[in-house]
Amino acid sequence: MEALTSLLGGFETALSPLNLLWALIGVTLGTLVGVLPGIGPALTVALLLPVTAQLPPVSAFIMFAGIYYGGMFGGSTTSILLNTPGESASIITALEGNKMARRGRAAAALATAAIGSFIAGTIGTVLLTFFAPALADIAVTIPAGAKFALILLAFVTISATFGGSPLRGLISLFFGLAVGLVGTDLQSGQARFTVGRPELLDGIDFITVVIGLFAIGETLYVASRYRKSQDVIQLRGGASMTREDWRRSWKPWLRGTALGFPFGAIPAGGAEIPTFLSYTLEKRLSTHPEEFGQGAIEGVAGPEAANNASAAGVLVPLLTLGLPTSATAAILLAAFQQYGLQPGPLLFVTNADLVWGLIASLYIGNVMLLLLNLPLAPVWARLLLIPRPFLYAGILVFSTVGVYSLNNSVFDLFLLAGFGVVGYLMRRFDFPVTPAIIGVVLGPSAESLFRTALQQSNGDLGIVVRQPLTALLLLAVLVALVVPTALRVRARRVHPS
Amino acid sequence: MSDPSPPPPASPRGLSRPDLLVALGVTLLGALLLYGTFQIPFGINAVVGPRVFPLIVSLGTLALGAWLTALTLRGERAEPAVEEDTDPGAPADLKAPAIVLGGFLLGTLLLSPLGFVPGTALMYFSVAFAFGERRFGLTAGVALLVAGITFVVFTRGLGLNLPAGVLKGLL
């Protein structure tokens, strides 16, 4: 029960008035950007990083965690009230939730999403509380070669599960890896891919890449296919459910949680697969299968819970292994690095205060989000009415400030425009953005682990096969290339696209 | 990169020129990375030098690009992403993103000589214009307001150093 004692210590940190305030700011911001189109939690954390440099790390991470969870809550509001989903994980919510809203059941759809997210988030956080320290104890013993293999596994699963095809995911990943290589090689001091520009010697800041690919790329892409008429469903009163809705929702919430958490925790690439699986499962178990596709509440409750539970699961590999499996997690990793912290097994020993404060704040953030989302649902819904020309223009200006303030350099803004064009092309030609982000953030660690492992074995590549854990992980890399594709094909076949 | 054709209802099997250009672009990127790899000096004698990882990445990119090219030649084409606020069925209008990009680059060039507020206000205006906002007076007013408030908040409130330009001494 060591975890419980540590957690209590964490609550002491997280419940200080100042940190409570940061948590509240975080969840509010998170819900806001989750609701607003064109801006998400990954982009928000990246934009805030330069600004929060003066904050103590605990407060900054409590705020970031709030943004992370809040983004999930806010995203469901958008997919229920607006008829296009923002991200692949909310396709299902949009499918059933929007149908419910069209039949005048918006309040119930929002309520089951919010309460389901709360329950999944809380159970997920409990699992995180007990799994993470246990996993950290094991992770300390992993040798460099196996860590490299683990990163490879994450690379492959993320590339294979996000986006249209594994090939396009891998191209996105390699683009990110190449960007990560630019700059001075720390081990040998040699300049790589700097094309003679002194500005590139320090490498390309990942914030520029993230903001370019997400904010600028999104703005360019939406501009090219902009839908002028917004089809927003009006909401009167807060989100609420009837007794019947509760009866039909609670089991899907729990089943969704059970599906979502493990998929987030093993580096299997995000929330898309568990939400599809949860939808399929609920449809099969439902006593009203005819309602599916017309707005069945189970079809909102299950996938939304799966989505949020996987968000909690993602934090397990991030905190214990330093392995991000979603774009937001990759940016959180980079944020840790910016504070001079290396997420991984040692973090639980060297920065116990920070980790447990962060975990405790997740419990608190979840409660805040429930309170923010049920009665205030109409307020968030109004955000969808912001005129798009002003919204996207504002996002572009904030992005410019964020990137310019990194180095006070106009050169960075030209880089930003370049990554924006790449971001446009990625959306137009179906390359997922997440693998590129993971490549930029994790590529340098992968290279340094690769070198350490080979240096330890004196350049003998055979080490990777003889070390059992490494060999096993490399085998998993191969499996990971095949299985998610098969799962996705199955999930897609069941749900009408 | 040109993107003239609305994706469906064109025959799904035909060769798509934009897709082919992208696939060749990826292959070219791989080739350029390979060239760049051989420009990296060897450095001191370490077991794994600074060239090894770039070599893996560039060869990988080259191979993936070639693979994508082969698939594209066989008629595979990409589905444009569906985002909030986009209409997947509508034909792509490349003028709007060009205005956004042009406004951004012009604003960037004006950032140092004229200052932060005029530069970002221009960016704001061009995005709003590209998204179909035609109330010019209102847009210009909002653009200057947003740029001005951002400037004051970031310089005064957060202590960042942004170029004041023509408004030096005024804000």
XYZ file of C-alpha atoms in Angstrom:
668
model
C 0.000 0.000 0.000
C 2.984 2.177 -0.592
C 1.125 3.728 -3.510
C -1.651 4.932 -1.198
C 0.760 6.735 1.133
C 2.446 8.378 -1.827
C -0.923 9.321 -3.273
C -1.911 11.007 -0.004
C 1.303 12.993 -0.204
C 0.351 13.883 -3.765
C -3.030 15.185 -2.626
C -1.246 17.408 -0.142
C 0.639 18.970 -3.053
C -2.323 19.131 -5.411
C -4.774 20.542 -2.845
C -2.724 23.648 -2.091
C -4.833 26.659 -3.113
C -2.419 27.735 -5.810
C -2.230 24.307 -7.423
C -6.015 23.976 -7.239
C -6.190 27.216 -9.165
C -3.780 25.872 -11.812
C -5.854 22.700 -12.076
C -9.003 24.783 -12.556
C -7.291 26.916 -15.212
C -6.080 23.734 -16.893
C -9.432 21.958 -17.045
C -11.207 25.128 -18.167
C -8.665 25.761 -20.910
C -8.753 22.093 -21.842
C -12.532 22.048 -22.209
C -12.372 25.303 -24.152
C -9.837 24.053 -26.691
C -11.522 20.664 -26.795
C -14.755 22.333 -27.855
C -13.220 24.824 -30.266
C -12.463 23.449 -33.710
C -8.964 23.971 -35.072
C -7.204 23.760 -31.719
C -6.662 20.755 -29.446
C -4.885 19.805 -26.223
C -1.586 18.944 -27.967
C -1.386 22.334 -29.631
C -2.448 24.160 -26.452
C 0.249 22.590 -24.287
C 2.827 23.356 -26.982
C 1.684 26.989 -27.152
C 1.781 27.340 -23.368
C 5.229 25.789 -22.903
C 7.261 28.946 -23.548
C 4.885 30.939 -21.338
C 4.982 28.545 -18.386
C 8.771 28.374 -18.179
C 8.740 30.447 -14.990
C 6.170 28.293 -13.190
C 7.307 25.600 -10.758
C 7.153 22.272 -12.628
C 4.470 20.792 -10.333
C 2.058 23.628 -11.073
C 2.812 23.541 -14.797
C 2.168 19.813 -15.010
C -1.004 20.045 -12.945
C -2.250 22.580 -15.468
C -1.112 20.472 -18.441
C -2.836 17.392 -17.001
C -6.023 19.441 -16.696
C -5.720 20.475 -20.326
C -5.159 16.855 -21.318
C -8.247 15.502 -19.541
C -10.308 18.599 -20.321
C -9.651 18.234 -24.033
C -11.281 14.809 -23.947
C -14.413 16.131 -22.245
C -14.654 19.107 -24.590
C -14.142 16.998 -27.698
C -17.324 15.056 -27.039
C -19.369 18.271 -26.861
C -18.176 19.188 -30.341
C -18.848 15.805 -31.850
C -22.359 15.650 -30.373
C -23.455 19.172 -31.287
C -21.542 19.648 -34.532
C -21.971 16.993 -37.140
C -18.302 16.360 -37.974
C -15.890 14.749 -35.548
C -12.583 16.459 -34.879
C -10.448 13.394 -34.269
C -10.649 9.744 -35.140
C -11.383 8.730 -31.545
C -14.653 10.685 -31.527
C -15.987 9.362 -34.846
C -18.254 7.000 -32.937
C -19.473 9.650 -30.516
C -20.322 11.788 -33.495
C -22.063 8.883 -35.180
C -24.467 8.102 -32.347
C -24.294 11.299 -30.283
C -25.111 13.601 -33.163
C -28.072 11.388 -34.125
C -29.310 11.594 -30.531
C -28.929 15.370 -30.566
C -30.890 15.550 -33.808
C -33.721 13.682 -32.135
C -33.759 16.296 -29.368
C -31.752 14.208 -26.919
C -28.632 16.417 -26.898
C -28.791 16.922 -23.127
C -28.815 13.173 -22.474
C -26.007 12.518 -24.976
C -23.836 15.206 -23.379
C -24.624 13.904 -19.893
C -23.793 10.296 -20.647
C -20.575 11.411 -22.323
C -19.559 13.608 -19.387
C -20.485 11.150 -16.631
C -18.986 8.264 -18.600
C -15.799 10.257 -19.073
C -15.725 11.025 -15.360
C -16.165 7.391 -14.358
C -13.677 6.116 -16.933
C -11.204 8.850 -16.047
C -11.465 8.115 -12.330
C -11.180 4.326 -12.670
C -8.350 4.855 -15.163
C -6.560 7.103 -12.679
C -6.989 4.499 -9.918
C -5.447 1.867 -12.188
C -2.652 4.308 -13.039
C -2.031 4.883 -9.318
C -1.343 1.201 -8.709
C 0.084 0.050 -12.044
C 2.559 2.847 -12.642
C 4.764 2.383 -9.543
C 4.767 -1.394 -10.037
C 5.772 -1.003 -13.665
C 8.404 1.568 -12.724
C 10.016 -0.993 -10.398
C 10.365 -3.419 -13.308
C 11.358 -0.742 -15.805
C 14.487 0.245 -13.849
C 16.108 -3.050 -14.809
C 15.558 -2.747 -18.576
C 18.863 -2.485 -20.517
C 19.493 0.131 -23.232
C 19.015 -2.339 -26.065
C 15.585 -3.331 -24.818
C 14.628 0.315 -24.292
C 15.533 0.977 -27.894
C 13.428 -2.000 -28.972
C 10.568 -0.629 -26.882
C 10.785 2.721 -28.665
C 10.813 0.873 -31.999
C 7.666 -0.940 -30.877
C 5.994 2.356 -30.039
C 7.068 3.818 -33.398
C 5.577 0.931 -35.315
C 2.317 0.617 -33.377
C 1.703 4.343 -33.553
C 2.419 4.464 -37.276
C 0.247 1.436 -37.951
C -2.763 2.501 -35.895
C -3.161 6.197 -36.648
C -4.387 7.204 -40.058
C -5.292 5.393 -43.198
C -2.514 2.871 -43.754
C 0.661 1.714 -41.989
C 2.711 2.915 -44.974
C 1.446 6.479 -44.655
C 1.970 6.349 -40.895
C 5.560 5.194 -41.363
C 6.278 7.965 -43.875
C 4.960 10.468 -41.349
C 7.167 8.885 -38.663
C 10.277 9.040 -40.845
C 9.576 12.669 -41.647
C 9.531 13.351 -37.904
C 12.723 11.364 -37.353
C 14.482 13.328 -40.104
C 13.398 16.639 -38.559
C 14.660 15.406 -35.194
C 18.105 14.739 -36.698
C 18.643 18.335 -37.829
C 21.237 20.147 -35.746
C 24.446 19.378 -33.931
C 24.973 15.749 -32.991
C 25.536 15.856 -29.240
C 27.856 12.845 -29.106
C 30.272 13.788 -31.890
C 29.716 17.534 -32.179
C 29.123 17.289 -35.929
C 26.496 19.375 -37.701
C 23.842 17.326 -39.467
C 21.388 18.464 -42.176
C 21.868 22.128 -41.287
C 22.267 23.181 -44.960
C 24.739 25.807 -43.797
C 22.209 27.769 -41.716
C 23.569 28.725 -38.297
C 19.969 28.929 -36.988
C 19.672 25.178 -37.472
C 22.733 24.233 -35.410
C 20.618 24.017 -32.262
C 18.112 21.834 -34.050
C 14.496 22.591 -34.876
C 12.421 23.289 -31.797
C 9.647 20.713 -31.565
C 7.224 23.498 -30.656
C 7.706 24.944 -34.142
C 6.982 21.527 -35.648
C 3.884 20.913 -33.513
C 2.394 24.365 -34.090
C 3.216 24.230 -37.804
C 1.721 20.801 -38.382
C -1.329 21.337 -36.168
C -2.289 25.024 -36.158
C -0.978 26.324 -39.486
C -1.594 23.061 -41.355
C -5.148 22.903 -40.014
C -5.876 26.521 -40.904
C -4.599 26.046 -44.463
C -6.529 22.806 -44.868
C -9.821 24.083 -43.464
C -9.487 27.181 -45.653
C -9.235 24.953 -48.728
C -12.424 23.035 -47.958
C -14.250 25.430 -45.690
C -17.896 24.694 -45.017
C -19.604 28.047 -44.658
C -22.803 26.914 -42.985
C -22.228 25.572 -39.499
C -24.745 22.956 -38.497
C -24.738 23.449 -34.737
C -27.509 21.926 -32.652
C -28.895 24.314 -30.072
C -28.913 23.304 -26.445
C -31.346 24.503 -23.785
C -30.503 23.836 -20.141
C -27.717 21.731 -18.708
C -26.808 18.179 -19.563
C -28.986 15.677 -17.741
C -30.241 12.133 -17.983
C -33.426 10.288 -17.115
C -33.552 7.186 -14.902
C -33.868 5.069 -18.043
C -30.730 6.683 -19.502
C -28.801 5.833 -16.338
C -29.981 2.253 -16.483
C -28.815 1.918 -20.082
C -25.511 3.760 -19.586
C -23.782 2.355 -16.539
C -22.750 -0.990 -17.980
C -21.382 0.510 -21.227
C -19.364 2.984 -19.104
C -17.691 0.158 -17.206
C -17.148 -2.021 -20.273
C -15.752 0.942 -22.200
C -13.339 1.651 -19.356
C -12.180 -1.964 -19.308
C -11.489 -1.815 -23.052
C -9.926 1.629 -23.140
C -7.378 1.526 -20.341
C -5.255 -1.428 -21.531
C -5.216 -0.118 -25.104
C -3.888 3.194 -23.833
C -1.373 1.562 -21.497
C 0.274 -0.842 -23.901
C 1.883 1.231 -26.625
C -0.800 0.258 -29.110
C -1.535 3.660 -30.442
C -4.292 5.646 -28.859
C -8.014 5.582 -28.484
C -9.320 4.760 -31.930
C -9.369 0.956 -31.709
C -10.963 0.678 -28.234
C -13.734 3.104 -29.195
C -14.553 1.032 -32.267
C -14.400 -2.171 -30.233
C -16.609 -0.712 -27.513
C -19.189 0.377 -30.084
C -19.257 -3.088 -31.640
C -19.564 -4.714 -28.220
C -22.418 -2.452 -27.097
C -24.276 -3.034 -30.309
C -24.036 -6.775 -29.838
C -25.082 -6.709 -26.172
C -27.818 -4.123 -26.488
C -31.469 -4.962 -26.077
C -32.199 -2.184 -28.587
C -29.857 -3.034 -31.468
C -32.273 -1.385 -33.899
C -31.516 2.008 -32.324
C -27.826 1.815 -33.245
C -27.111 4.194 -36.081
C -30.225 6.193 -35.095
C -28.866 7.517 -31.790
C -28.484 4.786 -29.171
C -27.282 6.049 -25.811
C -25.108 2.949 -25.287
C -23.227 3.884 -28.452
C -22.221 7.180 -26.836
C -21.637 5.925 -23.292
C -19.312 3.020 -24.146
C -16.984 4.664 -26.684
C -16.722 7.895 -24.666
C -15.690 5.899 -21.592
C -13.204 3.919 -23.691
C -11.779 7.150 -25.072
C -11.194 8.644 -21.622
C -9.918 5.447 -20.012
C -7.332 5.130 -22.762
C -6.282 8.724 -22.076
C -5.497 7.691 -18.500
C -3.795 4.532 -19.771
C -1.488 6.562 -22.025
C 0.018 8.132 -18.895
C 1.302 4.733 -17.682
C 3.976 4.221 -20.369
C 4.645 7.973 -20.410
C 5.442 8.224 -16.687
C 7.112 4.841 -16.200
C 9.005 4.336 -19.456
C 9.160 7.817 -20.934
C 7.239 6.422 -23.879
C 4.512 8.648 -25.348
C 1.800 6.966 -27.412
C -0.249 9.999 -28.433
C 0.568 13.461 -29.719
C -0.354 15.151 -26.431
C 1.718 12.613 -24.484
C 4.695 13.342 -26.766
C 4.393 17.027 -25.967
C 4.090 16.298 -22.252
C 7.314 14.282 -22.585
C 9.021 17.216 -24.258
C 7.676 19.448 -21.483
C 9.295 17.174 -18.892
C 12.563 17.393 -20.801
C 12.303 21.156 -20.926
C 12.205 21.181 -17.133
C 15.286 18.956 -17.104
C 13.262 15.919 -16.030
C 13.416 12.556 -17.777
C 10.166 10.588 -17.467
C 10.941 6.979 -16.777
C 11.238 4.614 -13.847
C 13.562 6.913 -11.933
C 11.060 9.742 -11.982
C 9.108 7.988 -9.227
C 12.219 8.050 -7.039
C 13.824 11.370 -7.917
C 10.670 13.452 -8.370
C 8.082 11.636 -6.294
C 6.459 14.931 -5.269
C 5.887 15.938 -8.852
C 4.586 12.577 -10.074
C 2.202 12.037 -7.181
C 1.048 15.646 -7.240
C 0.290 15.137 -10.922
C -1.595 11.885 -10.342
C -3.581 13.364 -7.444
C -4.493 16.340 -9.591
C -5.997 13.960 -12.146
C -8.583 12.863 -9.558
C -9.313 16.471 -8.701
C -9.408 17.521 -12.342
C -11.952 14.823 -13.131
C -14.326 16.078 -10.439
C -13.882 19.659 -11.641
C -14.582 18.587 -15.215
C -17.800 16.847 -14.236
C -18.972 19.969 -12.417
C -17.891 22.191 -15.299
C -19.522 20.083 -17.958
C -22.955 19.140 -16.647
C -24.503 22.466 -15.633
C -22.341 24.596 -17.912
C -22.925 22.563 -21.078
C -24.907 25.389 -22.749
C -22.014 27.798 -22.175
C -19.573 25.470 -23.926
C -22.103 24.846 -26.671
C -22.193 28.591 -27.387
C -18.470 28.500 -28.170
C -19.343 26.581 -31.308
C -21.091 29.710 -32.591
C -17.891 31.811 -32.688
C -17.510 33.069 -36.265
C -14.871 30.886 -37.885
C -12.976 33.665 -39.735
C -12.172 35.320 -36.397
C -11.453 32.026 -34.634
C -8.930 30.718 -37.163
C -7.316 34.149 -37.510
C -6.855 34.271 -33.740
C -5.310 30.793 -33.654
C -2.818 31.853 -36.325
C -1.794 34.992 -34.428
C -1.286 33.098 -31.141
C 0.755 30.483 -32.992
C 2.959 33.211 -34.419
C 3.571 34.724 -30.984
C 4.284 31.299 -29.486
C 6.895 30.405 -32.071
C 8.446 33.853 -32.364
C 8.946 34.131 -28.615
C 11.040 30.928 -28.557
C 14.150 32.568 -30.024
C 12.930 36.013 -31.154
C 13.755 34.831 -34.634
C 12.006 35.546 -37.924
C 13.732 32.471 -39.354
C 11.601 30.307 -37.033
C 8.466 31.857 -38.533
C 9.558 30.818 -42.036
C 10.164 27.324 -40.684
C 6.680 27.493 -39.148
C 5.187 28.333 -42.539
C 7.099 25.410 -44.082
C 5.761 22.965 -41.517
C 2.314 24.474 -42.058
C 2.478 23.552 -45.749
C 3.620 20.039 -44.790
C 0.703 19.863 -42.323
C -1.690 20.855 -45.115
C -0.305 18.172 -47.420
C -0.507 15.565 -44.655
C -4.216 16.261 -44.183
C -4.922 16.397 -47.885
C -3.020 13.167 -48.601
C -4.046 11.189 -45.534
C -0.756 11.082 -43.614
C -1.442 10.999 -39.846
C 0.254 13.847 -37.942
C 0.828 12.018 -34.640
C 3.652 9.699 -35.839
C 5.611 12.728 -37.078
C 5.302 14.411 -33.666
C 6.361 11.202 -31.883
C 9.299 10.896 -34.307
C 10.521 14.427 -33.589
C 10.253 14.069 -29.823
C 11.396 10.469 -29.423
C 13.865 10.197 -32.331
C 16.837 11.705 -30.465
C 16.283 9.373 -27.469
C 15.997 6.418 -29.829
C 19.303 7.306 -31.473
C 21.135 7.784 -28.203
C 19.821 4.474 -26.784
C 20.777 2.721 -30.026
C 24.296 4.078 -29.739
C 24.596 3.255 -26.038
C 23.432 -0.302 -26.646
C 25.944 -0.827 -29.457
C 28.726 0.822 -27.518
C 28.088 -1.528 -24.607
C 28.351 -4.510 -26.945
C 31.310 -3.036 -28.852
C 29.355 -2.700 -32.054
C 28.057 -6.241 -32.046
C 24.525 -6.117 -33.477
C 23.940 -9.676 -32.258
C 23.250 -8.273 -28.783
C 19.696 -7.447 -29.793
C 18.893 -11.079 -30.522
C 20.750 -12.641 -27.607
C 19.251 -10.367 -24.960
C 15.898 -12.131 -24.417
C 13.748 -9.097 -23.580
C 15.076 -7.191 -26.591
C 14.454 -10.118 -28.917
C 10.936 -10.507 -27.557
C 10.206 -6.815 -28.095
C 11.546 -6.951 -31.635
C 9.225 -9.868 -32.283
C 6.400 -7.726 -30.924
C 7.405 -5.011 -33.411
C 6.717 -7.455 -36.224
C 3.395 -8.519 -34.713
C 2.439 -4.888 -34.209
C 2.788 -4.225 -37.905
C 0.176 -6.859 -38.708
C -2.379 -7.040 -35.875
C -3.748 -3.458 -35.644
C -4.395 -3.440 -39.359
C -6.404 -6.621 -39.026
C -8.307 -5.265 -36.000
C -9.059 -2.031 -37.787
C -10.399 -3.823 -40.836
C -12.715 -5.812 -38.559
C -13.864 -2.754 -36.637
C -14.480 -0.814 -39.837
C -16.456 -3.659 -41.329
C -18.869 -3.645 -38.410
C -19.425 0.057 -38.267
C -20.973 1.647 -41.349
C -18.605 4.357 -42.547
C 1.821 21.161 -55.053
C -1.361 21.331 -57.095
C -4.644 19.889 -56.027
C -7.174 20.588 -58.715
C -9.478 17.570 -58.696
C -12.290 16.872 -56.266
C -11.518 13.304 -55.078
C -14.622 11.146 -55.669
C -16.758 10.757 -57.841
C -13.820 10.404 -60.269
C -13.041 6.769 -60.965
C -11.329 5.343 -57.895
C -8.842 3.342 -59.921
C -7.317 5.959 -62.230
C -3.853 7.377 -61.609
C -4.044 10.510 -59.470
C -1.475 13.130 -60.469
C -1.373 14.996 -57.129
C -0.936 11.693 -55.299
C 1.909 10.742 -57.621
C 3.610 14.101 -57.037
C 3.434 13.585 -53.284
C 4.817 10.053 -53.557
C 7.682 11.290 -55.735
C 8.193 14.145 -53.257
C 8.663 11.662 -50.404
C 11.137 9.694 -52.530
C 12.997 12.889 -53.377
C 13.124 13.802 -49.682
C 14.711 10.410 -49.019
C 17.303 11.031 -51.723
C 18.100 14.498 -50.376
C 18.452 13.091 -46.863
C 20.821 10.438 -48.211
C 22.883 13.138 -49.899
C 22.868 15.128 -46.646
C 23.987 12.044 -44.722
C 27.159 11.810 -46.780
C 27.902 15.466 -46.008
C 28.163 14.649 -42.280
C 31.806 14.409 -41.199
C 32.788 11.134 -39.570
C 33.853 12.692 -36.280
C 35.949 11.003 -33.650
C 36.186 7.240 -33.570
C 33.098 6.067 -31.773
C 31.536 2.661 -32.286
C 28.467 4.277 -33.776
C 29.303 7.506 -35.563
C 27.022 10.449 -36.334
C 26.205 9.036 -39.774
C 24.631 5.704 -38.845
C 21.202 6.837 -37.695
C 20.777 9.427 -40.491
C 21.665 6.662 -42.937
C 18.901 4.437 -41.562
C 16.389 7.289 -41.656
C 17.246 8.379 -45.205
C 17.280 4.858 -46.629
C 13.973 4.202 -44.855
C 12.399 7.353 -46.293
C 13.690 6.455 -49.753
C 12.255 2.935 -49.543
C 8.880 4.115 -48.184
C 8.679 6.774 -50.904
C 9.385 4.183 -53.595
C 6.740 1.900 -52.103
C 4.167 4.701 -52.069
C 5.060 5.583 -55.657
C 4.515 1.980 -56.709
C 1.113 1.860 -54.984
C 0.100 5.196 -56.508
C 1.062 3.992 -59.983
C -1.246 1.040 -59.379
C -4.083 3.502 -58.815
C -4.161 3.998 -55.051
C -5.117 7.481 -53.914
C -5.454 9.256 -50.584
C -8.734 10.250 -48.967
C -8.619 13.902 -47.841
C -9.037 14.199 -44.069
C -12.412 15.076 -42.606
C -12.097 17.889 -40.062
C -14.550 19.988 -38.106
C -15.612 22.860 -40.341
C -14.673 21.121 -43.572
C -16.908 19.743 -46.250
C -15.268 16.586 -47.591
C -17.435 16.561 -50.704
C -16.664 20.134 -51.751
C -14.011 20.778 -54.390
C -10.781 22.060 -52.893
C -10.262 25.791 -53.281
C -6.547 26.491 -53.275
C -6.957 30.268 -53.413
C -7.978 30.500 -49.748
C -4.921 28.688 -48.294
C -2.716 30.684 -50.666
C -4.123 33.911 -49.190
C -3.511 32.605 -45.645
C 0.053 31.615 -46.485
C 0.759 34.810 -48.431
C -0.574 36.965 -45.593
C 1.495 35.013 -43.098
C 4.745 35.382 -45.078
C 4.147 39.082 -45.753
C 3.343 39.661 -42.088
C 6.527 37.824 -41.118
C 8.609 40.026 -43.427
C 7.026 43.162 -41.956
C 7.525 41.991 -38.374
C 11.005 43.458 -37.933
C 10.743 46.720 -39.935
C 7.166 47.718 -38.988
C 6.784 45.906 -35.691
C 4.754 43.120 -34.171
C 1.319 44.755 -34.167
C 1.059 45.654 -37.880
C 2.636 42.316 -38.860
C 0.269 40.092 -36.902
C -2.724 42.318 -37.691
C -2.014 41.695 -41.372
C -1.872 37.951 -40.725
C -5.167 38.125 -38.837
C -6.836 40.077 -41.597
C -5.697 37.727 -44.347
C -6.947 34.608 -42.526
C -10.343 36.217 -41.854
C -10.510 37.303 -45.508
C -9.609 33.814 -46.720
C -12.418 32.387 -44.586
C -14.903 34.610 -46.358
C -15.196 37.585 -43.990
C -15.976 40.641 -46.105
C -16.791 43.295 -43.480
C -13.420 44.976 -44.019
C -13.717 47.749 -41.446
C -14.804 45.402 -38.696
C -12.139 42.842 -39.582
C -9.371 45.437 -39.641
C -10.534 46.772 -36.279
C -10.641 43.327 -34.675
C -7.244 42.471 -36.229
C -5.594 45.564 -34.742
C -7.308 44.991 -31.402
C -6.239 41.336 -31.166
C -2.687 42.145 -32.273
C -2.462 45.079 -29.859
C -3.831 43.180 -26.858
C -1.594 40.197 -27.596
C 1.402 42.520 -27.800
C 0.655 44.242 -24.513
C -0.157 41.003 -22.658
C 2.946 39.220 -23.861
C 5.403 42.078 -23.396
C 4.035 43.619 -20.183
C 2.390 40.619 -18.577
C 4.767 37.824 -19.522
C 7.943 39.818 -20.086
C 8.545 38.589 -23.628
C 10.512 40.722 -26.006
C 8.492 41.435 -29.156
C 9.513 44.037 -31.761
C 7.582 47.279 -31.180
C 8.447 48.805 -34.591
C 6.455 51.870 -35.620
C 4.479 51.786 -32.387
C 7.618 52.177 -30.302
C 6.901 54.413 -27.342
C 3.186 54.288 -28.054
C 2.277 50.926 -26.487
